[in-house]
mmCIF file of C-alpha atoms and ligand atoms in Angstrom:
data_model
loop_
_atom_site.group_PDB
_atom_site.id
_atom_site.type_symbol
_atom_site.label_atom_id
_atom_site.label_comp_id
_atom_site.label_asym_id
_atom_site.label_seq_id
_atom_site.Cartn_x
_atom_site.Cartn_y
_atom_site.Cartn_z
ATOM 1 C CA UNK H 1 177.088 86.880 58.634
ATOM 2 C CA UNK H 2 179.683 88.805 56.615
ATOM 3 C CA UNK H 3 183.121 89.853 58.061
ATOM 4 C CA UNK H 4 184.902 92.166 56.109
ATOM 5 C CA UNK H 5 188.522 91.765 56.492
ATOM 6 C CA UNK H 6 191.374 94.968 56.906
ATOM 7 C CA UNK H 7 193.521 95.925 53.684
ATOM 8 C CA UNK H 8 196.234 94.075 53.531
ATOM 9 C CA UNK H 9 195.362 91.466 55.675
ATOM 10 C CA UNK H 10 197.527 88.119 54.047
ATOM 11 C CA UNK H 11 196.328 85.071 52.962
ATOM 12 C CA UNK H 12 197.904 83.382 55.929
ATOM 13 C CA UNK H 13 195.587 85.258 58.126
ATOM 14 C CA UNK H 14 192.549 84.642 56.610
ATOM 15 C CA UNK H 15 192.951 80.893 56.688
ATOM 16 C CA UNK H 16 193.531 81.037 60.255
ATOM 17 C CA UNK H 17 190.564 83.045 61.120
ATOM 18 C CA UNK H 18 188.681 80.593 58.690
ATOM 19 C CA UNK H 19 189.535 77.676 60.560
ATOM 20 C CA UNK H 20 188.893 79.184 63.536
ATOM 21 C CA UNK H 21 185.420 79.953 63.161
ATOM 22 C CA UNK H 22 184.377 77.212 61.438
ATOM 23 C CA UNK H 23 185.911 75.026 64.529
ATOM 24 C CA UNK H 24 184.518 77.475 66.987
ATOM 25 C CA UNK H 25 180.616 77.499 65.577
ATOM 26 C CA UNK H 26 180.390 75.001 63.137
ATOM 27 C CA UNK H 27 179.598 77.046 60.597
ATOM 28 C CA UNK H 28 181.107 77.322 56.817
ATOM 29 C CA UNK H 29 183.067 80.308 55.724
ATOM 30 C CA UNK H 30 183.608 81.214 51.849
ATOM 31 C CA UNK H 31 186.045 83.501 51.026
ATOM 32 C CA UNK H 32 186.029 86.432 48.167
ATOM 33 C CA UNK H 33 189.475 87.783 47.491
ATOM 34 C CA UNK H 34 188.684 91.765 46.158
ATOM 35 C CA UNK H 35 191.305 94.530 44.842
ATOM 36 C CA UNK H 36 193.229 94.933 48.742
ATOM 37 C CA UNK H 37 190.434 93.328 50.673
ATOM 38 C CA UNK H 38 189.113 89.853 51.140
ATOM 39 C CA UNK H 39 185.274 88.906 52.468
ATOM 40 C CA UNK H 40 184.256 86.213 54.599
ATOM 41 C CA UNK H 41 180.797 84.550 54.023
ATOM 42 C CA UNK H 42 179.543 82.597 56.951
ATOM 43 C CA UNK H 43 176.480 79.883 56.541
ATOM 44 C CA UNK H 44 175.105 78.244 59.526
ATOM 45 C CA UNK H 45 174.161 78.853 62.893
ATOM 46 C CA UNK H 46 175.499 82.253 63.717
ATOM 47 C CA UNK H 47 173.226 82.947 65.929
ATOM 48 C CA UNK H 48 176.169 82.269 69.075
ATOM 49 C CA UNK H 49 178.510 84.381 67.267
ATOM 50 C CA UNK H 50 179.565 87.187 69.445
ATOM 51 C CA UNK H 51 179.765 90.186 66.681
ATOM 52 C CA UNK H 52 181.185 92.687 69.241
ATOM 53 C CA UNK H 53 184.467 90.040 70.347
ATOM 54 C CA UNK H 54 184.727 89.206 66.700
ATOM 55 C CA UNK H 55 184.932 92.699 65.468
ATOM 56 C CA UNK H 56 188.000 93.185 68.069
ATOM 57 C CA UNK H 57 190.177 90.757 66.060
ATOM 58 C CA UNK H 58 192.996 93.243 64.718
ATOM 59 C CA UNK H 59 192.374 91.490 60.690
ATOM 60 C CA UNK H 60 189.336 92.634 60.978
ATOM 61 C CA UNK H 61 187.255 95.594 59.819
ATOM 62 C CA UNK H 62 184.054 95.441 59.788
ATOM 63 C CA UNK H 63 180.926 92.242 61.000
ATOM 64 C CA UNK H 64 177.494 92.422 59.742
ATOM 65 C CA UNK H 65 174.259 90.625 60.094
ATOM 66 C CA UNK H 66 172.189 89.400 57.108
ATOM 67 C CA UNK H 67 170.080 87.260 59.063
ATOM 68 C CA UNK H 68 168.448 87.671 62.628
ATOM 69 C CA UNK H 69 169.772 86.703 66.152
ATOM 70 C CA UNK H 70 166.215 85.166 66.818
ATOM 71 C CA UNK H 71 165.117 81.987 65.665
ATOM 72 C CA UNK H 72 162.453 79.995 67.109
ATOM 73 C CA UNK H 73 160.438 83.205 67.483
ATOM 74 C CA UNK H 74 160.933 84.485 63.978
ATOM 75 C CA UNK H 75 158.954 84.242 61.122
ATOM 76 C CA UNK H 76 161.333 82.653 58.372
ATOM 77 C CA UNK H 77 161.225 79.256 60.525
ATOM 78 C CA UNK H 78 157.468 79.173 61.003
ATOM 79 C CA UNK H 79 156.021 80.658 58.251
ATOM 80 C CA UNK H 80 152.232 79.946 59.766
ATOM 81 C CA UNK H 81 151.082 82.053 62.716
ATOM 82 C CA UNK H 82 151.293 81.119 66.028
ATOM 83 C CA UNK H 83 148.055 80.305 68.105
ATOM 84 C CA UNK H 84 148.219 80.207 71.655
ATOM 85 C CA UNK H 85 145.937 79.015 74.080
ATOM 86 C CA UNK H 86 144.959 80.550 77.567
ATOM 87 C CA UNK H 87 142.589 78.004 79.958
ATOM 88 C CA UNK H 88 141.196 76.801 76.260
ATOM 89 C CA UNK H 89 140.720 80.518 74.948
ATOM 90 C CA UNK H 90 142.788 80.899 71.380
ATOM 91 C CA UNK H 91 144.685 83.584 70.397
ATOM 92 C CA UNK H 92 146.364 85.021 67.268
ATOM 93 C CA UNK H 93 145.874 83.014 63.551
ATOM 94 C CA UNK H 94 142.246 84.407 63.283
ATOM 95 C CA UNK H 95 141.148 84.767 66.968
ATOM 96 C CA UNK H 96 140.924 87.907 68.548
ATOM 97 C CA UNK H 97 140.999 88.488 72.431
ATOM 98 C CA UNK H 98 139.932 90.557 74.827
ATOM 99 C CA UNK H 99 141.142 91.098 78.229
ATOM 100 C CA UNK H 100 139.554 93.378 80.438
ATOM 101 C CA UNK H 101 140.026 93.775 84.519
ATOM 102 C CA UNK H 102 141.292 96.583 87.104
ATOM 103 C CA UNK H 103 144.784 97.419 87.156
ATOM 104 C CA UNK H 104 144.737 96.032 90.587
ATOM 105 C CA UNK H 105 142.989 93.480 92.678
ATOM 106 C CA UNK H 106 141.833 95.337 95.075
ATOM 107 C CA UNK H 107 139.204 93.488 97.231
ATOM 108 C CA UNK H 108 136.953 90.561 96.710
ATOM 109 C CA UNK H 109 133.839 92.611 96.006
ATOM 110 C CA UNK H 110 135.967 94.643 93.765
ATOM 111 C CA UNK H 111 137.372 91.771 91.291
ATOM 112 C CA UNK H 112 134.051 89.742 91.092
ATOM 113 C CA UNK H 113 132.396 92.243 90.267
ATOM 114 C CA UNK H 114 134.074 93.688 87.325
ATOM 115 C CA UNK H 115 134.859 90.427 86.806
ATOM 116 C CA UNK H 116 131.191 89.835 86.015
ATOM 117 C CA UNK H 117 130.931 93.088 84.100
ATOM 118 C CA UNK H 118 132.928 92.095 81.817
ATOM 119 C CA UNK H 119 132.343 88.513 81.099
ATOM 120 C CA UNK H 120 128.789 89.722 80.242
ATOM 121 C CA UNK H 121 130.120 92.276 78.016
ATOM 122 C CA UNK H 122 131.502 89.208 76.177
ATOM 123 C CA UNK H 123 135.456 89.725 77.410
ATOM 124 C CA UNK H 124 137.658 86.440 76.869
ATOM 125 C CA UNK H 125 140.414 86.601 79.931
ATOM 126 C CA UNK H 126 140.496 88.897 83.269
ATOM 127 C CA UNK H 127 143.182 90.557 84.078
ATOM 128 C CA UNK H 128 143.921 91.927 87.293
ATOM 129 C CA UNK H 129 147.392 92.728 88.860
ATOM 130 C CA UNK H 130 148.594 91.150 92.504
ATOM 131 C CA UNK H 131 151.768 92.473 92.612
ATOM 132 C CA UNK H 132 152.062 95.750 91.184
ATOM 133 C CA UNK H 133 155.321 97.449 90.222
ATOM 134 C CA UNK H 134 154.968 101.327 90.878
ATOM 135 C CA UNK H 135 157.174 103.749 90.423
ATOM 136 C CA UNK H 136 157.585 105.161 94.477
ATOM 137 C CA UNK H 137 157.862 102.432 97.221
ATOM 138 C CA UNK H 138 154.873 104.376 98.673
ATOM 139 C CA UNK H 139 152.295 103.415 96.163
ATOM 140 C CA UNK H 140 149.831 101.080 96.352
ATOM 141 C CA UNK H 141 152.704 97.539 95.861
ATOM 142 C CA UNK H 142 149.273 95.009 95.095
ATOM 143 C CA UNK H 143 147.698 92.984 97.513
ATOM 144 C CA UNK H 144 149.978 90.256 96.793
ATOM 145 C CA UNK H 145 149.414 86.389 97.324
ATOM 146 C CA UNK H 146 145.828 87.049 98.577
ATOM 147 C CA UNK H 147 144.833 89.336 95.544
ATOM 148 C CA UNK H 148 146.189 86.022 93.660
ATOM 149 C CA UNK H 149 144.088 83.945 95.962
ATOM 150 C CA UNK H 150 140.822 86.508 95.090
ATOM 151 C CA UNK H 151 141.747 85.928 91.382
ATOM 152 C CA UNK H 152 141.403 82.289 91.530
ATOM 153 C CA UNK H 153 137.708 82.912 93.266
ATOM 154 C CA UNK H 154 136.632 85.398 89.841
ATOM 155 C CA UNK H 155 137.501 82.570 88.043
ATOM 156 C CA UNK H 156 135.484 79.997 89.351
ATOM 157 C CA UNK H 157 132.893 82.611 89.732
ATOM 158 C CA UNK H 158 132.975 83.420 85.929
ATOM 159 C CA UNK H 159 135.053 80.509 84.241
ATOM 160 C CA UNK H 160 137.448 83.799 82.827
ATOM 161 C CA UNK H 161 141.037 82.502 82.793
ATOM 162 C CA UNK H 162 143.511 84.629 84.679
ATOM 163 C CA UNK H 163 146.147 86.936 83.462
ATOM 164 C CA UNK H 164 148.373 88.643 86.151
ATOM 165 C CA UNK H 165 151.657 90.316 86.824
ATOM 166 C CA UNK H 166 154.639 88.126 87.618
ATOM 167 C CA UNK H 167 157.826 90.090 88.863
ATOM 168 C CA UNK H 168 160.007 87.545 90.875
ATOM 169 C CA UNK H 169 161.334 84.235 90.034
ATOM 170 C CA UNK H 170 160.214 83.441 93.692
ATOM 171 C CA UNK H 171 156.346 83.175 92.768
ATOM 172 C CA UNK H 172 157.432 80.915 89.377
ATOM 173 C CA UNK H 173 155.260 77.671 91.348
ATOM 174 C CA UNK H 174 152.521 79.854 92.828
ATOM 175 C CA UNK H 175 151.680 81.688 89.165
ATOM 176 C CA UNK H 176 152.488 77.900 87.714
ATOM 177 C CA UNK H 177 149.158 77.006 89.641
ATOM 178 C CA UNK H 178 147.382 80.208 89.936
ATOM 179 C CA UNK H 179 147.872 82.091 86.564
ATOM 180 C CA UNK H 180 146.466 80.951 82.898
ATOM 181 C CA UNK H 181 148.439 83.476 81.594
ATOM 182 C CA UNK H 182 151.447 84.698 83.228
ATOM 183 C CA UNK H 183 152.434 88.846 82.350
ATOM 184 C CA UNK H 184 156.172 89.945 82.434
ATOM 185 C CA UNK H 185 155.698 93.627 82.349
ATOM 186 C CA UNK H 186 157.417 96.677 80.314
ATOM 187 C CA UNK H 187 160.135 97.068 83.216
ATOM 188 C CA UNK H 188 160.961 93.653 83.175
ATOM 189 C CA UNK H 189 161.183 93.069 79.535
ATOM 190 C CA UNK H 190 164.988 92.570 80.014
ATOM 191 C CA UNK H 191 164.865 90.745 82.984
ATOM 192 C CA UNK H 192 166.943 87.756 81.540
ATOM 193 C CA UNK H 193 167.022 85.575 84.900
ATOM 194 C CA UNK H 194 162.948 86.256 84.797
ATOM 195 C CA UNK H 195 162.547 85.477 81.417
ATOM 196 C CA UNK H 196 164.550 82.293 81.939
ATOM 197 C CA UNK H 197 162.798 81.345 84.508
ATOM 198 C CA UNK H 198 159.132 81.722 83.071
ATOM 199 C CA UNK H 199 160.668 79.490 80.009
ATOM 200 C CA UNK H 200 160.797 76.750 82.195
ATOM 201 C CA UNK H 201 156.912 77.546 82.898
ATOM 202 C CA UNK H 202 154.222 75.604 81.231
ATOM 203 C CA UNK H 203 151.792 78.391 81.421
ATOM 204 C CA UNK H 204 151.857 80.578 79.094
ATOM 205 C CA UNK H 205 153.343 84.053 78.900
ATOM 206 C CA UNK H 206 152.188 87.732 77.994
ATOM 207 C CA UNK H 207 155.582 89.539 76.934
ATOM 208 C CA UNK H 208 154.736 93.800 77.113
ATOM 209 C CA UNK H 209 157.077 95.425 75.225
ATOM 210 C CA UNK H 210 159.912 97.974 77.240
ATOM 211 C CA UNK H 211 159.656 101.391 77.274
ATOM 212 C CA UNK H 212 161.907 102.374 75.334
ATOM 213 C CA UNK H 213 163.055 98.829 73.530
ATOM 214 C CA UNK H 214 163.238 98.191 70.189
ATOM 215 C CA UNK H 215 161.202 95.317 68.462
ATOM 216 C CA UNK H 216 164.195 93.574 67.858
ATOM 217 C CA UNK H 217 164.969 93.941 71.168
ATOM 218 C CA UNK H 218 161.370 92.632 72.406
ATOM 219 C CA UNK H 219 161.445 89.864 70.124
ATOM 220 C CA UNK H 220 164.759 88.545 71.485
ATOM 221 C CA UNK H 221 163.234 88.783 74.469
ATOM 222 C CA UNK H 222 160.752 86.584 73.802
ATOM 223 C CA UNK H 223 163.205 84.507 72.374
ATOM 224 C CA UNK H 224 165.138 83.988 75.752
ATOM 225 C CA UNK H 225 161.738 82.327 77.220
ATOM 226 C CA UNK H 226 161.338 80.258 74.001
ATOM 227 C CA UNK H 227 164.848 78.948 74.398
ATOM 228 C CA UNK H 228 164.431 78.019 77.847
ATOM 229 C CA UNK H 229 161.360 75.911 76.424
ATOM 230 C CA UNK H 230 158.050 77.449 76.784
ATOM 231 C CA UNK H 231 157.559 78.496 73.227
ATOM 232 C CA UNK H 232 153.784 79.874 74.520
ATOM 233 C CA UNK H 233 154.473 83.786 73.929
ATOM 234 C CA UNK H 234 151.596 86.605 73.143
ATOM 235 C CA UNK H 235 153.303 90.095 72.589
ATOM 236 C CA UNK H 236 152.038 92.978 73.478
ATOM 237 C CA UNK H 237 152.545 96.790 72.490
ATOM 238 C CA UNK H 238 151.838 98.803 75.378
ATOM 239 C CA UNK H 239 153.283 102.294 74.583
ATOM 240 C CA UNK H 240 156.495 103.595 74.252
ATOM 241 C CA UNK H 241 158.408 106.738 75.954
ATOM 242 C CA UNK H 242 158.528 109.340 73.116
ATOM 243 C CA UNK H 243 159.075 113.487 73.398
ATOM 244 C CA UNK H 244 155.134 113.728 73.982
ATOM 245 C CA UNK H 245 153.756 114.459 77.175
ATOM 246 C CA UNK H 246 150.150 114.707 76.673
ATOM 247 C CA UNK H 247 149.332 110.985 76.410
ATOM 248 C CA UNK H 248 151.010 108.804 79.003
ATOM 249 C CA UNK H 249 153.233 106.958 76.796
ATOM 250 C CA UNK H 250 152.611 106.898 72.715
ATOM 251 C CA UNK H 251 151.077 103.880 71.171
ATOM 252 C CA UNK H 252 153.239 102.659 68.472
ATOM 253 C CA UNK H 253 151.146 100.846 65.969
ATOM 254 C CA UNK H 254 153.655 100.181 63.639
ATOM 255 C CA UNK H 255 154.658 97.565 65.958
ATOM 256 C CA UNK H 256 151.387 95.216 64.832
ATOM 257 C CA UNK H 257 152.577 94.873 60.881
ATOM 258 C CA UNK H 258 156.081 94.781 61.922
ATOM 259 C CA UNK H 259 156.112 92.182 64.480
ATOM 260 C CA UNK H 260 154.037 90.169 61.900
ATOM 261 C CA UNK H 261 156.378 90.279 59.535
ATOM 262 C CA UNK H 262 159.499 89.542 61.857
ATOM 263 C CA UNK H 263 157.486 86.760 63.712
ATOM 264 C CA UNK H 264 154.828 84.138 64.109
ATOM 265 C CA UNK H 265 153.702 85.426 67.200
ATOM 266 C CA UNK H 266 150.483 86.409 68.690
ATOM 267 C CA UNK H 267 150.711 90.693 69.463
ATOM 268 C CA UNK H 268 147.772 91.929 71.194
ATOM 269 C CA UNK H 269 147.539 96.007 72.115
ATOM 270 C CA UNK H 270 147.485 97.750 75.472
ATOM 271 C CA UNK H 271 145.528 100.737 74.876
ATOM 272 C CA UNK H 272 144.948 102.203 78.476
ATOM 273 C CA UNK H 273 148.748 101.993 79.285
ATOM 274 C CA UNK H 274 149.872 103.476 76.199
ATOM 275 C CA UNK H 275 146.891 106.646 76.419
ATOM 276 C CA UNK H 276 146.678 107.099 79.815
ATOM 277 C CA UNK H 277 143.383 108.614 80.173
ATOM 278 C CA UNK H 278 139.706 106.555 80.068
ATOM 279 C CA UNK H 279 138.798 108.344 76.913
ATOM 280 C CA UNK H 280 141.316 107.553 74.510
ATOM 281 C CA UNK H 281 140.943 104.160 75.244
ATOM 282 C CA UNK H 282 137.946 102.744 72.598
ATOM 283 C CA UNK H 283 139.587 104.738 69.601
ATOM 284 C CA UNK H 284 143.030 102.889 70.291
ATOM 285 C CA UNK H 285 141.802 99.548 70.769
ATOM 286 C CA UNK H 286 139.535 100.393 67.692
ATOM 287 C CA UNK H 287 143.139 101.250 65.534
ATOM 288 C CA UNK H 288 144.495 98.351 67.189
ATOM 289 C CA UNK H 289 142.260 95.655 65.694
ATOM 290 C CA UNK H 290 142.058 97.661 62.489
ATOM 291 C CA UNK H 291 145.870 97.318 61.917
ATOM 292 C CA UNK H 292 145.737 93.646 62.360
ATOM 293 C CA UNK H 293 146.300 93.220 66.138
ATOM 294 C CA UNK H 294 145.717 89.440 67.569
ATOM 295 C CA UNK H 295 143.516 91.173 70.903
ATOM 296 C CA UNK H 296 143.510 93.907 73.109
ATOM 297 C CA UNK H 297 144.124 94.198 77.172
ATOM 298 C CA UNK H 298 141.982 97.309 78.457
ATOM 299 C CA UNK H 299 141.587 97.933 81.945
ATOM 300 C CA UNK H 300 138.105 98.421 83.506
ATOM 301 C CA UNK H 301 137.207 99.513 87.193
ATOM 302 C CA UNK H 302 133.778 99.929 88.848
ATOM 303 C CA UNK H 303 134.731 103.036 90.617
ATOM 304 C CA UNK H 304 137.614 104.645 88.946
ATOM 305 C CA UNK H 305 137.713 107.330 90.702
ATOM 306 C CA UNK H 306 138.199 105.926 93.349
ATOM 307 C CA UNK H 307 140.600 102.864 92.316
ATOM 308 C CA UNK H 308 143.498 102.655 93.888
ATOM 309 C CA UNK H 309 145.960 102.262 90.559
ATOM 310 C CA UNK H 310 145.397 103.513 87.386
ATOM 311 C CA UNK H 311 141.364 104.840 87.386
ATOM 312 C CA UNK H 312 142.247 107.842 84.960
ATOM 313 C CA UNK H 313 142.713 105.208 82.614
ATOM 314 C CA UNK H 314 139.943 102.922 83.263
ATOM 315 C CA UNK H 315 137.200 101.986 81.390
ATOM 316 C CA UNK H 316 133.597 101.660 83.314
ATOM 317 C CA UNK H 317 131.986 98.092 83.105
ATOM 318 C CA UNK H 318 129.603 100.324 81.048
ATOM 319 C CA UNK H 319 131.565 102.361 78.680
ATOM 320 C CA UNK H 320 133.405 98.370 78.040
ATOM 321 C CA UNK H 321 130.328 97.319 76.893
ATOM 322 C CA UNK H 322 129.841 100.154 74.008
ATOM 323 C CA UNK H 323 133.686 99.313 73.199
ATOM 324 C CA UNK H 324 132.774 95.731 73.057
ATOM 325 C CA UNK H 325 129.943 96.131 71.032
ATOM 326 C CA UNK H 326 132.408 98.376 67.795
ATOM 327 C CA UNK H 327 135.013 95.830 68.236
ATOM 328 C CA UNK H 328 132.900 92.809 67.391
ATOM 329 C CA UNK H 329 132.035 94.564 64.188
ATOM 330 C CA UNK H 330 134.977 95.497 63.294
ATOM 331 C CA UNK H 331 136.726 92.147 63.944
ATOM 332 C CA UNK H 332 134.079 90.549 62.181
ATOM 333 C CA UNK H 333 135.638 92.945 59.141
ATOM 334 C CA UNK H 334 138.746 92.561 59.409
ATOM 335 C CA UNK H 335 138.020 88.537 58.952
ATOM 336 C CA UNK H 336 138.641 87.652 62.596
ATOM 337 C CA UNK H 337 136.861 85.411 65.222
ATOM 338 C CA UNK H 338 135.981 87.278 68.665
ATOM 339 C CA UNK H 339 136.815 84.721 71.299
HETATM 340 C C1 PEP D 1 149.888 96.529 83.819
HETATM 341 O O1 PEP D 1 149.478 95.948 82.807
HETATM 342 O O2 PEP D 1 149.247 96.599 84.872
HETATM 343 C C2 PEP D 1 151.185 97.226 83.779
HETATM 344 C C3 PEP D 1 151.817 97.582 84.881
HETATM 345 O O3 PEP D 1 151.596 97.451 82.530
HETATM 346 P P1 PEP D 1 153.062 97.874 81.963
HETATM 347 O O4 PEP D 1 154.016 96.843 82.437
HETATM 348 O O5 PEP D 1 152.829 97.867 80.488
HETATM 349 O O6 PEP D 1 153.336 99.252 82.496
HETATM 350 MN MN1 MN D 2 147.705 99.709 85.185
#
């Protein structure tokens, strides 16, 4: 960090302010007296440096970062990729995943079902959500615990591990038991108390990116759940809000390279959320394992048009199996192992 003191600013002052922070944060300050202005050069943990409060002191003109606010998420620290495992399936450093499922349990017939559909199509993880957050009240909310319960029965019908939508700190214990791999979703990306919460989880957790937060943002984020302990974290680009209105929300796929670059963890892709409609769907997830993505997360339906969240978006167990069937090629290219 770098704090670039007012004109003028005496001597007396700068020692003060030297002593303070290094006090304060434990952290060693060098000085560089210029022509009118000095420079202070700060080495250690700044991380708990408030830049904002610092920037009010009246010596002061101007803080700036050189290095990140994240650490045990970001790349400099942990040079090696991250692998995580979900129910003994590996993803990120080489392995690529796949999870398919509705947007919704919706019944037991339902989630077996395309449960089976897609473990045959050779998916790693189902995903299906039991609490669902909508954007009216009057939508279909999930079926709640009992969709969890029906979750737990596709498992030990197909041996797929679980991933599914946790929104209150309330269900922490149940998803502790129930989930393999626990999803905080785009409008809860910033739920700090959440993300606290699932740090203390042992499970671990599938962070979608906000939509409309930066990948700074969504890596500090992840950071929050790290901190509080469960260092378990898959990212994953969903779609951001952007000024175009004929796909759902716009797939940024810049995030893949530059979350690689800023950090060691996993980032899988969301097609379906991020295009919106079934069709789009195979191309995206195609783009997404081209640019280097860790896995995808697609959502399939047996009877979209009739699903009760989401079918304009869903893939048939049939038109998952064609996808299935480009992807393993094309992992196989880009030097990846299809889990
Ligand atoms: C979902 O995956 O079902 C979902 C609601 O996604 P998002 O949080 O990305 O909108
Ligand atoms: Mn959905």
């Amino acid at each position: 960090m770098v704090i670039v003191m007012k004109p003028g600013v005496g001597q007396e002052a700068i020692q003060a302010l030297v002593e303070r922070l290094e006090r304060e944060y434990e952290v060693t300050v060098g000085v560089t007296n210029g022509i009118g202005c000095s420079i202070l050069g700060l080495v250690g943990d700044t991380a708990q440096i408030d830049m904002d409060k610092l920037s009010m002191n009246a010596t002061v003109e101007r803080v700036m970062r050189v290095q990140e606010p994240y650490k045990k998420a970001n790349r400099k620290f942990h040079p090696e990729d991250s692998v995580v495992e979900v129910g003994g399936v590996p993803i990120g450093g080489g392995y690529f995943g796949v999870i398919a499922g509705p947007c919704s349990v919706e019944s037991e017939e339902q989630i077996i079902g395309v449960a089976q559909g897609v473990k045959a199509a050779g998916a790693s993880l189902l995903r299906g959500g039991a609490f669902k957050p909508r954007t009216s009240p009057y939508a279909f909310q999930g079926m709640g615990v009992p969709g969890l319960e029906l979750l737990g029965k596709a498992r030990r019908a197909t041996g797929l591990p679980i991933v599914t939508e946790l929104m209150s700190p309330k269900y922490c214990e149940l998803f502790e038991r129930e989930a393999d791999l626990v999803q905080i979703g785009a409008r809860n990306m910033q739920n700090f108390d959440l993300l606290k919460e699932v740090g203390k989880m042992s499970k671990p957790i599938l962070l979608k990116r906000g939509l409309a937060n930066s990948y700074e943002e969504w890596v500090m984020s992840a950071e929050y759940i790290m901190a509080s302990g469960n260092e378990k974290v898959i990212l994953c680009e969903r779609g951001i809000r952007t000024f175009e209105s004929y796909t759902r929300n716009t797939l940024d796929l810049s995030a893949i390279p530059a979350i690689r670059k800023m950090s060691h963890l996993p980032i899988i892709v969301d097609p379906s959320h991020a295009a919106g409609m079934h069709w789009m769907v195979e191309p995206l997830a195609m783009a997404a394992a081209a640019v280097g993505a860790d896995g995808v997360m697609v959502e399939v339906h047996n009877d979209p048009p009739h699903a009760k969240c989401d079918g304009q978006q869903a893939l048939t167990p049939e038109s998952f199996q064609r996808l299935m069937s480009k992807l393993a090629l094309l992992v196989e290219l880009v030097g990846k192992r299809l889990v």
